[in-house]
Structure formats: C-alpha cells, structure tokens
C-alpha cells in the first residue's frame, strides 16, 4: 500500500492549482476577465473559438455571463473573477512567495509578471512600439496623451500624432495592462513595472 502524500505535498499541489486559475496560464480566466464590459463583437474577434465551438451558452449557464449590448459577468463568474484577483495579488507578493519557498521547499512563479511576459511576447510581434510605450507609462505613471506623446518622441519613438498613439494604447488597454479615461492614461495597479525586464 502506498503512503498518503504528506500535508506539505498537498499544500504545494493546492497552490499550483490556484496558480493554474491565473490568466497567465489559463485562457478561460483571461476570457472571463476580458469580456466584462466589452461588446459581443469585440469578444468574438478576440476569442472566435467561443462562438465557433458554441461554448457561449455554457458560459452563460456556468459563469452567469450575459451577452447583452455589453457583456456582464455575475454570480459564480463574478466570484471566480474575485478569486483570480486575490490569487494574483497574493502570489505576486515577493515576500509571501519567499515564505512559501522557505517553508515548502518549492519556488512559485509570479503570476502577474508571467502575464505581462505573455502579453509582451505577443506584442513584440504585432506592435513593438506598444511595448516601449508601456515601459514609459510604467515609469512616468498617470499622464495625458499629449505629455505621453512628447515623452515617446523624446525616447525616439516615431508616432505621428495622438490618433496613432491611441491605436497603440488601445492594444495595451485590451490586454488590461493600462487604463484609459478620455485622453488620460495610467498603468495597471497589478501589472505595472514588469515590462521593462522583457524588452530585450
């Protein structure tokens, strides 16, 4: 008869299971986080498999997703979103991860850092300028489009005008890496500060 796993092993498995819910590693989590407040058309373009594989009704039944003029997530889906935010907040804390590593003898990744890396790797192919803009926003913080455009040009980025800047910014906002309000932009509280490490 095989021995039962020790509690420590169970705890390691549990933490890994929690990490597996984070958007850095789970497309379903990314979809739930992304679809809130978006139009059905936007989500269809970003995640065509959701409708091609006829999974939208399942999301409605399981995650209480409502595909209206804008998509809303409530009930169980909203609880999952809250849990994901809590996991990311806790396991992106370097001090807490260090304690876990010392106590359990296992190192755990930073889910927020890994999410930014995932996004940056994708953007390097599609829009490398957006990656450089993200590092500027991370460094400068809350800024108007006008001020950001000036800073981008100072750093050698070729951006014609605010409309072209807005195109780059929309890709970053689409990935939840920044927030845009009118002609003002700010870094994400969760994901700021990581992009510079992935520029090379």
CSV table of C-alpha atoms in Angstrom, one decimal:
chain,number,residue,atom,x,y,z
A,1,UNK,CA,0.0,0.0,0.0
A,2,UNK,CA,1.4,3.4,-1.0
A,3,UNK,CA,1.8,6.0,1.6
A,4,UNK,CA,-0.6,9.0,1.6
A,5,UNK,CA,1.0,12.3,0.5
A,6,UNK,CA,2.2,14.5,3.3
A,7,UNK,CA,0.2,17.6,4.0
A,8,UNK,CA,3.1,19.7,2.7
A,9,UNK,CA,2.8,18.0,-0.7
A,10,UNK,CA,-0.9,18.6,-0.7
A,11,UNK,CA,-0.3,22.2,0.1
A,12,UNK,CA,2.1,22.5,-2.8
A,13,UNK,CA,-0.5,20.9,-5.2
A,14,UNK,CA,-3.2,23.3,-3.8
A,15,UNK,CA,-1.1,26.4,-4.5
A,16,UNK,CA,-0.2,25.1,-8.0
A,17,UNK,CA,-4.0,24.6,-8.6
A,18,UNK,CA,-4.7,28.2,-7.6
A,19,UNK,CA,-1.9,29.5,-9.9
A,20,UNK,CA,-3.4,27.5,-12.7
A,21,UNK,CA,-6.5,29.7,-12.5
A,22,UNK,CA,-4.5,32.9,-13.2
A,23,UNK,CA,-4.8,34.5,-16.7
A,24,UNK,CA,-1.1,34.0,-17.3
A,25,UNK,CA,-1.7,30.2,-17.6
A,26,UNK,CA,-5.5,29.9,-18.3
A,27,UNK,CA,-7.3,31.1,-21.3
A,28,UNK,CA,-10.8,30.6,-19.7
A,29,UNK,CA,-9.7,33.0,-16.9
A,30,UNK,CA,-8.5,35.5,-19.5
A,31,UNK,CA,-11.8,35.3,-21.3
A,32,UNK,CA,-13.8,35.9,-18.1
A,33,UNK,CA,-11.7,38.9,-17.2
A,34,UNK,CA,-11.7,40.3,-20.7
A,35,UNK,CA,-15.3,40.0,-21.6
A,36,UNK,CA,-16.7,42.2,-18.8
A,37,UNK,CA,-18.0,45.5,-20.2
A,38,UNK,CA,-17.0,44.5,-23.8
A,39,UNK,CA,-19.3,44.1,-26.7
A,40,UNK,CA,-20.1,40.6,-28.1
A,41,UNK,CA,-18.4,41.6,-31.4
A,42,UNK,CA,-15.1,42.5,-29.6
A,43,UNK,CA,-15.0,39.2,-27.8
A,44,UNK,CA,-16.0,37.3,-31.0
A,45,UNK,CA,-13.0,38.9,-32.7
A,46,UNK,CA,-10.6,38.2,-29.8
A,47,UNK,CA,-11.9,34.7,-28.9
A,48,UNK,CA,-13.6,33.3,-32.0
A,49,UNK,CA,-13.5,29.8,-30.7
A,50,UNK,CA,-16.0,30.8,-28.0
A,51,UNK,CA,-18.7,31.1,-30.7
A,52,UNK,CA,-17.3,28.7,-33.3
A,53,UNK,CA,-17.3,25.9,-30.8
A,54,UNK,CA,-20.7,27.0,-29.5
A,55,UNK,CA,-19.5,27.4,-25.9
A,56,UNK,CA,-21.2,30.8,-25.3
A,57,UNK,CA,-24.3,29.2,-23.8
A,58,UNK,CA,-22.1,27.2,-21.4
A,59,UNK,CA,-20.5,30.4,-20.2
A,60,UNK,CA,-24.0,31.8,-19.6
A,61,UNK,CA,-25.1,28.7,-17.6
A,62,UNK,CA,-21.9,28.1,-15.7
A,63,UNK,CA,-20.4,31.6,-15.2
A,64,UNK,CA,-23.6,33.7,-15.3
A,65,UNK,CA,-22.4,35.6,-18.3
A,66,UNK,CA,-25.0,37.8,-20.1
A,67,UNK,CA,-24.3,38.6,-23.7
A,68,UNK,CA,-26.2,41.9,-24.0
A,69,UNK,CA,-25.2,45.2,-25.6
A,70,UNK,CA,-22.2,44.9,-23.3
A,71,UNK,CA,-21.2,41.6,-21.7
A,72,UNK,CA,-21.7,41.3,-17.9
A,73,UNK,CA,-20.4,38.6,-15.6
A,74,UNK,CA,-22.3,38.0,-12.3
A,75,UNK,CA,-22.9,35.2,-9.8
A,76,UNK,CA,-20.4,32.3,-9.9
A,77,UNK,CA,-18.4,34.0,-12.7
A,78,UNK,CA,-18.0,37.2,-10.6
A,79,UNK,CA,-16.8,35.1,-7.7
A,80,UNK,CA,-14.2,33.4,-9.9
A,81,UNK,CA,-13.0,36.8,-11.1
A,82,UNK,CA,-12.6,38.0,-7.5
A,83,UNK,CA,-10.7,34.8,-6.6
A,84,UNK,CA,-8.4,35.3,-9.6
A,85,UNK,CA,-7.6,38.9,-8.5
A,86,UNK,CA,-6.9,37.6,-4.9
A,87,UNK,CA,-4.6,34.9,-6.1
A,88,UNK,CA,-2.7,37.3,-8.3
A,89,UNK,CA,-2.4,39.8,-5.5
A,90,UNK,CA,-1.2,37.3,-3.0
A,91,UNK,CA,1.3,35.3,-5.2
A,92,UNK,CA,2.7,38.4,-6.9
A,93,UNK,CA,3.9,39.5,-3.4
A,94,UNK,CA,7.6,38.6,-3.3
A,95,UNK,CA,7.7,38.4,0.5
A,96,UNK,CA,4.9,35.9,0.6
A,97,UNK,CA,6.4,33.8,-2.2
A,98,UNK,CA,9.7,33.8,-0.3
A,99,UNK,CA,8.0,32.5,2.8
A,100,UNK,CA,6.3,29.7,0.8
A,101,UNK,CA,9.6,28.8,-0.8
A,102,UNK,CA,11.3,28.6,2.6
A,103,UNK,CA,8.5,26.6,4.2
A,104,UNK,CA,7.7,24.2,1.4
A,105,UNK,CA,11.0,23.9,-0.5
A,106,UNK,CA,9.3,24.9,-3.8
A,107,UNK,CA,9.5,28.1,-5.8
A,108,UNK,CA,6.4,29.5,-7.2
A,109,UNK,CA,6.1,31.9,-10.2
A,110,UNK,CA,4.8,35.4,-10.0
A,111,UNK,CA,1.5,35.2,-12.0
A,112,UNK,CA,1.4,39.0,-12.7
A,113,UNK,CA,4.9,39.0,-14.1
A,114,UNK,CA,4.2,35.9,-16.2
A,115,UNK,CA,1.1,37.6,-17.6
A,116,UNK,CA,3.0,40.7,-18.6
A,117,UNK,CA,5.6,38.5,-20.3
A,118,UNK,CA,2.9,36.6,-22.2
A,119,UNK,CA,1.5,39.9,-23.4
A,120,UNK,CA,4.9,41.5,-24.2
A,121,UNK,CA,6.0,38.4,-26.2
A,122,UNK,CA,2.8,38.7,-28.3
A,123,UNK,CA,3.1,42.5,-28.7
A,124,UNK,CA,6.7,42.2,-29.9
A,125,UNK,CA,5.4,40.5,-33.0
A,126,UNK,CA,2.3,42.7,-33.5
A,127,UNK,CA,3.2,46.1,-32.1
A,128,UNK,CA,6.7,46.5,-30.6
A,129,UNK,CA,6.1,50.2,-30.3
A,130,UNK,CA,3.3,49.5,-27.8
A,131,UNK,CA,5.8,47.6,-25.6
A,132,UNK,CA,8.1,50.6,-25.4
A,133,UNK,CA,5.1,52.9,-24.7
A,134,UNK,CA,4.1,50.5,-21.8
A,135,UNK,CA,7.5,50.9,-20.2
A,136,UNK,CA,7.2,54.7,-20.4
A,137,UNK,CA,3.8,54.6,-18.8
A,138,UNK,CA,5.1,52.3,-16.1
A,139,UNK,CA,7.9,54.7,-15.4
A,140,UNK,CA,6.0,58.0,-15.7
A,141,UNK,CA,2.7,56.9,-14.2
A,142,UNK,CA,-0.6,58.8,-14.8
A,143,UNK,CA,-0.3,61.0,-17.9
A,144,UNK,CA,-2.2,62.9,-20.6
A,145,UNK,CA,-1.9,61.7,-24.2
A,146,UNK,CA,-0.2,65.0,-25.0
A,147,UNK,CA,2.5,64.6,-22.4
A,148,UNK,CA,2.9,60.9,-23.2
A,149,UNK,CA,3.3,61.6,-26.9
A,150,UNK,CA,6.1,64.2,-26.1
A,151,UNK,CA,7.9,61.6,-23.9
A,152,UNK,CA,7.6,58.9,-26.6
A,153,UNK,CA,9.2,61.2,-29.1
A,154,UNK,CA,12.0,62.2,-26.7
A,155,UNK,CA,12.8,58.5,-26.4
A,156,UNK,CA,13.0,58.1,-30.2
A,157,UNK,CA,9.6,56.5,-30.9
A,158,UNK,CA,8.1,57.6,-34.3
A,159,UNK,CA,4.5,58.4,-33.6
A,160,UNK,CA,2.7,60.8,-36.0
A,161,UNK,CA,0.0,62.1,-33.7
A,162,UNK,CA,-2.4,61.4,-30.8
A,163,UNK,CA,-4.6,59.2,-33.0
A,164,UNK,CA,-1.7,56.9,-33.8
A,165,UNK,CA,-0.7,56.9,-30.1
A,166,UNK,CA,-4.3,56.0,-29.2
A,167,UNK,CA,-4.0,52.9,-31.6
A,168,UNK,CA,-1.0,51.6,-29.7
A,169,UNK,CA,-2.6,52.4,-26.3
A,170,UNK,CA,-5.8,50.5,-27.2
A,171,UNK,CA,-3.8,47.3,-27.7
A,172,UNK,CA,-2.3,47.8,-24.2
A,173,UNK,CA,-5.7,48.5,-22.7
A,174,UNK,CA,-7.2,45.5,-24.5
A,175,UNK,CA,-4.7,43.3,-22.5
A,176,UNK,CA,-5.6,45.1,-19.2
A,177,UNK,CA,-2.0,46.5,-19.0
A,178,UNK,CA,-3.1,50.1,-18.7
A,179,UNK,CA,-6.3,52.1,-18.1
A,180,UNK,CA,-7.6,54.9,-20.4
A,181,UNK,CA,-10.0,57.6,-19.4
A,182,UNK,CA,-10.7,60.1,-22.1
A,183,UNK,CA,-7.2,61.4,-23.1
A,184,UNK,CA,-5.6,60.2,-19.9
A,185,UNK,CA,-3.7,57.0,-19.3
A,186,UNK,CA,-2.4,55.2,-16.2
A,187,UNK,CA,-0.5,51.9,-15.6
A,188,UNK,CA,-2.4,48.9,-14.3
A,189,UNK,CA,-2.0,48.5,-10.5
A,190,UNK,CA,-1.5,44.8,-10.8
A,191,UNK,CA,0.8,44.6,-13.9
A,192,UNK,CA,2.9,47.8,-13.7
A,193,UNK,CA,6.7,47.6,-13.5
A,194,UNK,CA,7.3,44.3,-15.2
A,195,UNK,CA,7.5,45.1,-18.9
A,196,UNK,CA,11.0,46.7,-18.8
A,197,UNK,CA,12.5,43.3,-17.9
A,198,UNK,CA,11.2,41.7,-21.1
A,199,UNK,CA,12.4,44.4,-23.6
A,200,UNK,CA,15.5,42.5,-24.7
